[in-house]
Amino acid sequence: MAKYIDELTYDFARTVTPPVRETRIGVCSAYCGGCGQLTRDVKAGCAQLQSRKFAQSGGCQLNLALGIVSSFTNVVVIVHSPLGCSSNFLGSGGLRKTMRASKGKPAEEFIWLHTNMTEVDVIHGGLDKLRRAILYAETRYHPEAIIVANGCVPGIIGDDIDSLASELDGRISAKIVPVHCEGLKSRYVASGYDSAYHALLRHLADPIQEYGQVFPDEGRDALKRYNISRTVNIFNVGSNSSGDEAELSRIVASLGLIPRVLPLHASLDDLARIGEAALNVSICATHDDYLLGHLKERFGIPYIIDTLPIGIRSTNQWVREIAKFFGLEEEAERVIELENTQLQEALKPFRAVLEGKSVYVGGGELRILTTADFFARDLGMKLTGIKAHNVDRFVEDIIDDLFDPNLQITVAAGQPAEELNLLKKLKPDLYCGHGGANGWSSRLGIPSIPLYGQTLNYMGYLGAYELARKAAKALKNTNFSRNISRNVGLPLSKAWFESDTSDNIKQSELAG
Amino acid sequence: MTDFIERAKFACALGGAISTLEGLHHVVPIIHAAGGCANYLSNTYNVAAGYRGVGYCGGTMLSTSNIAENNVVFGGEGRLAEQIESTLFALDGDLYVVVTGCQVEIIGDDAVAVANRFKDRNVIGVSTPGFRGNALKGYDAVMNALVENVIEPAAAREEKTVNLFGVVPGQDVFFKGNLDQLKILLAKIGVKANTFFATGDTVADIRGYGSAALSAVLSPAAGLDPAERLCARAGIPYVNAELPIGPSGTESFLRQIGGALNVDPALIEAVIAAEKAEYYSFLERIVDIYADLDFQRYAIVAADSYYAHAITRFLANDLGWIPHLVAVNDIEEEDEQKLYAARFDDISSAAKPRVIFEQNAGLLLEHVRNSWPRNNNGKYYDALSPAYVVGSVIESSLAEKLGAGFLSVAFPVTNRVVLSKGYVGFRGALTFVEDLLTNLVSAR
């Protein structure tokens, strides 16, 4: 079966700014209906033209781009914008610390700067401040790279951060890496991944220069070539845990291959060696098709962008795809049989508790689809509905293959008002959702488990076990959400709860 | 002139406006900006203000016009009107406040005018673009809007009533606990405090704040503008006061506010005596451990102007710690810096603190090193030790490097969860001492 990704081209790395997802892929961000109708409407292109009357705040692509580039080791991040656009670092700086610790990386203080653009800078431009900030970062912290992310204001007024980067290039020792991630440019936050990877591709992926050897060592060279021919780059995402990375590495290693996890939390040296692999494997097309597509153009490394290895079926499929590439099908079947037998046995006590219980899953498209499939297929739970933040053509086959065409699906980034309206009617026994959504479900009295978490495991076989364990654990005591719902109100009106969610969706006057 | 900032401890004006609105009971913000601003900025305070959460209608629940690039070309006023209309349908509120982001201000949308079209349905508008300045500017803008559109000037005065300005929700991580305590404290001298954000305060209450006899501004960097406007509009005079922490601060606060409201001095003194007796009846518990284990510390305070002097005075004048260095991160004007530094004249310890104004969090370590002779491999060295850093969570690494004790009080606070706790008054100071000293014994 031809995959959607094969229709795409990856030749944007020479341009200063990346295209946004709206133009590159086409995205549906507002929908309410059945799974079958949605994929038909996405194929026809009309689902992508819908928007909503009452809108609630989703994400900003700057946040997602910063999440990636700020994870690199020994970098200073400068946000070129008015003060608010770096302010999430105030809350997330500690998470970076704990994530590094969980990966066994040495502690490192995260430094970010802010150009603090004011009304005066809006008129005169803010490049002088940015120049001073870059020089401050260089002289004070000597980072390997200074990453400059621009927000909406410099984007609108036309501050040219790239020419400033060229001006300073070579005059300071740090690499200057401009990231174009103005929130305004895209309603599809995943554009931020492309923005970050565009910067990585242009500035951080150059291979380390090899010098001729005084004493040639053919054995060593052959070993290096062999290692590269067995190396699999696994591309991590901001929402996975170190435990997930360890588990996926374990599975890849069990095939006799060499796993390497990139690019989040990597050093610049790791990134410069990104091309030293036989295969690039995605765990989420939403995150990294842009990076993997371009790495193929650049280094000729093939990629697998297929599914997210959550749940038994998806993990099996992920393993088979990798094995097929290396001609390791038999080994893969042996691994799968062993893992599946052990896991099915281990899941029994949880299945006994969860079978027949109803569940609603909301969040990023690939994660909810694979998670919901696991709940239904392997734990015997009843799906009452699913909600995807966005839907693009990467997942149309997955939806068609895995789900009842009549299953209720909404497409909404956040939008808790719509979701709570549905949940109040569907009354699932359990909710599994994205950060920022679970608290609203608690206020409605529905117990929840998070869809992802930095310290929680979801991926591979061990992750599937953890996910089932978490779901069963949540049902051992549901008093928290019960007490909250009885004592803490929701801001939504009676009229809203009586309305039909699909009435809030409208045809957009302009796409986007 | 403003410059870049290393690790600024603020969101922008829009962030401050959203945080302020989330602090008001049953108030619904409507954010006219790009779709991500509202949730992003709300999330800053949701997490970094001691896990304050999204409240009634914050975070992903925030209503936004979700402006995109096409609106920059064609304008976003039509979209805003549609969003206000749909918000009035979907969300229950006693007041709806339209606030704005950078994008729509640059393209010239008149959001306040659009909001005014819905005035009869409890909608007001205020301009709060991020480039206006830090979160405190957003607080001032929202409070100005309340002064001009919500607070009703009254003919009759409630004699013993004071409006409190300058306590910024989120930016003061302990705002609710502090305001609740201030209410209780002032009630003891017969004064009613109008607090905007304390437990039980409603929009209906705020409408009646125009009859207060006095306003008090508790921050040097926020609240003055709305207090001045309220003075002009409703004839309510204002005084600059300070967040009272512990006996010294609270005594002078009660005398100042009570005096301005003509409270019987005998009552004030009686209340102070009783409160102080209670305070020391509890503090007595730590006398032994303080003395036996030498819990006296060199204090390094890194905070905004709202907390810096208030904390330092408590540590030096009440707890007997040695005030060594105070770094204030939110005053830029030289005149205002001088004025603020003069507040430290009331530090009664033999050792006086060095007061510096530094916005760049990373430079604090260097300031500390320059404040004390270095150890040149001498056998005998009078070290800056034992030391204790009271700052934001960003200073935790400074404390680590100095081998100092550490407590996060100023924003951001992510290493502890804050619910009803506050540090003001006599009671709050006891909580403060508990937290300070707990960190010295927590490894046991």
mmCIF file of C-alpha atoms in Angstrom, chain A residues 52-60 62-63 66 82-92 94 97 109-122 128-130 132-133 136 140-141 152-153 156-157 183-187 414-417 420 435-437 440 443 489-496 499 504 506 508-512, chain B residues 1-12 34-41 43-44 47-48 51 54-72 74 79 82-83 86-92 102-103 106-107 130-135 332 359-363 366 393-394 396-398 400-401 411-412 414:
data_model
loop_
_atom_site.group_PDB
_atom_site.id
_atom_site.type_symbol
_atom_site.label_atom_id
_atom_site.label_comp_id
_atom_site.label_asym_id
_atom_site.label_seq_id
_atom_site.Cartn_x
_atom_site.Cartn_y
_atom_site.Cartn_z
ATOM 1 C CA ARG A 52 -14.934 27.032 15.059
ATOM 2 C CA LYS A 53 -17.177 29.798 16.351
ATOM 3 C CA PHE A 54 -16.209 29.527 20.012
ATOM 4 C CA ALA A 55 -12.457 28.963 20.163
ATOM 5 C CA GLN A 56 -10.288 28.160 23.153
ATOM 6 C CA SER A 57 -6.582 28.516 23.468
ATOM 7 C CA GLY A 58 -4.493 25.774 21.929
ATOM 8 C CA GLY A 59 -0.745 25.756 21.672
ATOM 9 C CA CYS A 60 1.884 27.995 20.150
ATOM 10 C CA LEU A 62 7.150 28.576 19.450
ATOM 11 C CA ASN A 63 6.629 26.482 22.561
ATOM 12 C CA LEU A 66 11.700 25.683 21.989
ATOM 13 C CA PRO A 82 8.460 40.644 24.078
ATOM 14 C CA LEU A 83 8.780 39.136 27.561
ATOM 15 C CA GLY A 84 6.042 36.516 27.584
ATOM 16 C CA CYS A 85 7.419 34.261 24.883
ATOM 17 C CA SER A 86 10.116 32.662 27.034
ATOM 18 C CA SER A 87 8.102 32.608 30.228
ATOM 19 C CA ASN A 88 7.227 28.885 30.116
ATOM 20 C CA PHE A 89 10.895 28.200 30.828
ATOM 21 C CA LEU A 90 10.157 29.496 34.329
ATOM 22 C CA GLY A 91 8.003 26.445 34.857
ATOM 23 C CA SER A 92 9.780 23.924 32.658
ATOM 24 C CA GLY A 94 13.156 22.088 36.424
ATOM 25 C CA LYS A 97 16.897 19.055 34.972
ATOM 26 C CA GLU A 109 22.071 24.703 34.414
ATOM 27 C CA PHE A 110 19.746 25.790 31.632
ATOM 28 C CA ILE A 111 20.399 29.338 30.497
ATOM 29 C CA TRP A 112 17.955 31.344 28.467
ATOM 30 C CA LEU A 113 17.916 34.992 27.547
ATOM 31 C CA HIS A 114 15.196 37.225 26.398
ATOM 32 C CA THR A 115 15.467 40.326 24.236
ATOM 33 C CA ASN A 116 12.570 41.875 26.129
ATOM 34 C CA MET A 117 11.209 43.811 23.147
ATOM 35 C CA THR A 118 9.259 46.913 24.084
ATOM 36 C CA GLU A 119 7.145 49.452 22.233
ATOM 37 C CA VAL A 120 10.299 51.267 21.186
ATOM 38 C CA ASP A 121 11.731 48.093 19.668
ATOM 39 C CA VAL A 122 8.494 47.467 17.799
ATOM 40 C CA ASP A 128 20.758 45.707 18.589
ATOM 41 C CA LYS A 129 19.427 44.124 21.751
ATOM 42 C CA LEU A 130 19.678 40.729 20.149
ATOM 43 C CA ARG A 132 24.126 42.361 22.786
ATOM 44 C CA ALA A 133 22.317 39.284 24.062
ATOM 45 C CA TYR A 136 26.597 38.279 26.478
ATOM 46 C CA ARG A 140 29.530 34.662 29.851
ATOM 47 C CA TYR A 141 28.673 31.031 29.118
ATOM 48 C CA CYS A 152 5.497 37.075 16.359
ATOM 49 C CA VAL A 153 6.659 40.656 16.888
ATOM 50 C CA ILE A 156 5.690 41.067 11.805
ATOM 51 C CA ILE A 157 8.090 44.015 11.917
ATOM 52 C CA GLY A 183 3.182 31.476 16.658
ATOM 53 C CA LEU A 184 1.056 33.564 14.376
ATOM 54 C CA LYS A 185 2.272 31.858 11.233
ATOM 55 C CA SER A 186 0.564 28.555 11.907
ATOM 56 C CA ARG A 187 -2.525 27.384 13.732
ATOM 57 C CA GLY A 414 -7.526 21.562 23.518
ATOM 58 C CA GLN A 415 -11.060 22.987 23.226
ATOM 59 C CA PRO A 416 -12.196 21.539 26.593
ATOM 60 C CA ALA A 417 -15.643 23.117 26.222
ATOM 61 C CA LEU A 420 -16.657 18.303 28.228
ATOM 62 C CA GLY A 435 -1.678 17.648 29.489
ATOM 63 C CA GLY A 436 -4.128 20.446 30.291
ATOM 64 C CA ALA A 437 -7.180 18.242 29.627
ATOM 65 C CA TRP A 440 -11.159 19.320 33.310
ATOM 66 C CA ARG A 443 -13.848 18.471 37.465
ATOM 67 C CA GLY A 489 -17.689 23.961 39.390
ATOM 68 C CA LEU A 490 -17.130 24.279 35.678
ATOM 69 C CA PRO A 491 -17.412 27.628 33.882
ATOM 70 C CA LEU A 492 -19.539 26.216 31.053
ATOM 71 C CA SER A 493 -23.117 27.421 30.762
ATOM 72 C CA LYS A 494 -26.245 25.274 30.862
ATOM 73 C CA ALA A 495 -27.050 26.379 27.320
ATOM 74 C CA TRP A 496 -23.639 25.195 26.163
ATOM 75 C CA SER A 499 -26.094 22.469 22.589
ATOM 76 C CA ASN A 504 -19.721 25.005 16.971
ATOM 77 C CA LYS A 506 -18.167 26.221 10.816
ATOM 78 C CA SER A 508 -13.869 28.859 7.475
ATOM 79 C CA GLU A 509 -13.969 32.065 5.491
ATOM 80 C CA LEU A 510 -10.297 31.458 4.786
ATOM 81 C CA ALA A 511 -8.335 28.310 5.326
ATOM 82 C CA GLY A 512 -6.706 28.224 8.723
ATOM 83 C CA MET B 1 16.631 52.049 28.348
ATOM 84 C CA THR B 2 15.536 48.458 28.544
ATOM 85 C CA ASP B 3 17.907 45.725 27.497
ATOM 86 C CA PHE B 4 17.822 41.985 27.121
ATOM 87 C CA ILE B 5 17.339 39.985 30.309
ATOM 88 C CA GLU B 6 18.889 36.703 31.318
ATOM 89 C CA ARG B 7 16.200 34.476 32.771
ATOM 90 C CA ALA B 8 13.565 37.155 33.331
ATOM 91 C CA LYS B 9 11.252 36.309 36.200
ATOM 92 C CA PHE B 10 8.178 37.692 34.524
ATOM 93 C CA ALA B 11 5.776 36.978 31.751
ATOM 94 C CA CYS B 12 4.739 39.907 29.545
ATOM 95 C CA ALA B 34 -2.705 34.459 18.248
ATOM 96 C CA GLY B 35 -4.216 31.163 19.392
ATOM 97 C CA GLY B 36 -1.299 30.029 21.523
ATOM 98 C CA CYS B 37 -0.695 33.123 23.670
ATOM 99 C CA ALA B 38 -3.473 32.560 26.179
ATOM 100 C CA ASN B 39 -2.725 28.994 27.171
ATOM 101 C CA TYR B 40 1.041 29.499 27.019
ATOM 102 C CA LEU B 41 1.020 32.514 29.314
ATOM 103 C CA ASN B 43 0.559 27.945 31.870
ATOM 104 C CA THR B 44 3.546 30.017 33.010
ATOM 105 C CA VAL B 47 3.050 25.855 36.892
ATOM 106 C CA ALA B 48 5.620 28.351 38.114
ATOM 107 C CA TYR B 51 1.340 24.916 40.869
ATOM 108 C CA VAL B 54 -5.816 27.086 35.869
ATOM 109 C CA GLY B 55 -8.548 28.213 38.247
ATOM 110 C CA TYR B 56 -12.109 28.875 37.148
ATOM 111 C CA CYS B 57 -11.559 29.405 33.475
ATOM 112 C CA GLY B 58 -7.840 29.424 32.659
ATOM 113 C CA GLY B 59 -5.399 27.285 30.710
ATOM 114 C CA THR B 60 -6.939 25.491 27.761
ATOM 115 C CA MET B 61 -10.366 26.784 28.831
ATOM 116 C CA LEU B 62 -9.362 30.367 27.952
ATOM 117 C CA SER B 63 -11.469 31.934 25.268
ATOM 118 C CA THR B 64 -9.405 33.333 22.405
ATOM 119 C CA SER B 65 -10.030 34.864 19.012
ATOM 120 C CA ASN B 66 -7.234 32.609 17.701
ATOM 121 C CA ILE B 67 -5.860 35.145 15.250
ATOM 122 C CA ALA B 68 -3.722 33.831 12.389
ATOM 123 C CA GLU B 69 -1.747 35.282 9.543
ATOM 124 C CA ASN B 70 -4.775 36.046 7.362
ATOM 125 C CA ASN B 71 -6.170 38.262 10.128
ATOM 126 C CA VAL B 72 -2.928 40.211 10.205
ATOM 127 C CA PHE B 74 -7.365 41.706 6.901
ATOM 128 C CA ARG B 79 -13.390 37.560 14.476
ATOM 129 C CA GLU B 82 -17.817 36.570 16.922
ATOM 130 C CA GLN B 83 -15.656 35.226 19.755
ATOM 131 C CA SER B 86 -19.870 32.849 21.437
ATOM 132 C CA THR B 87 -18.095 33.254 24.784
ATOM 133 C CA LEU B 88 -21.174 34.899 26.287
ATOM 134 C CA PHE B 89 -23.105 31.825 25.165
ATOM 135 C CA ALA B 90 -20.618 29.196 26.330
ATOM 136 C CA LEU B 91 -19.090 30.520 29.541
ATOM 137 C CA ASP B 92 -20.810 31.777 32.669
ATOM 138 C CA CYS B 102 1.065 42.005 20.429
ATOM 139 C CA GLN B 103 -0.119 40.883 17.002
ATOM 140 C CA ILE B 106 0.528 46.054 15.774
ATOM 141 C CA ILE B 107 -2.051 45.583 13.028
ATOM 142 C CA GLY B 130 3.203 41.957 25.575
ATOM 143 C CA PHE B 131 5.515 44.680 24.316
ATOM 144 C CA ARG B 132 3.939 47.083 26.855
ATOM 145 C CA GLY B 133 6.271 45.562 29.448
ATOM 146 C CA ASN B 134 6.339 42.903 32.117
ATOM 147 C CA ALA B 135 3.487 41.160 33.914
ATOM 148 C CA GLU B 332 15.313 49.918 36.388
ATOM 149 C CA GLN B 359 17.808 41.732 36.313
ATOM 150 C CA ASN B 360 20.117 39.051 34.985
ATOM 151 C CA ALA B 361 19.763 36.000 37.175
ATOM 152 C CA GLY B 362 23.090 34.538 36.052
ATOM 153 C CA LEU B 363 25.110 37.504 37.329
ATOM 154 C CA GLU B 366 29.410 36.968 40.514
ATOM 155 C CA VAL B 393 13.608 28.632 42.306
ATOM 156 C CA ILE B 394 16.116 29.958 39.772
ATOM 157 C CA SER B 396 18.470 27.097 43.787
ATOM 158 C CA SER B 397 21.585 26.543 41.699
ATOM 159 C CA LEU B 398 23.241 29.572 43.304
ATOM 160 C CA GLU B 400 23.935 24.783 45.573
ATOM 161 C CA LYS B 401 27.150 26.438 44.411
ATOM 162 C CA PHE B 411 8.286 33.908 41.565
ATOM 163 C CA PRO B 412 8.991 31.400 40.047
ATOM 164 C CA THR B 414 8.324 25.131 41.093
#
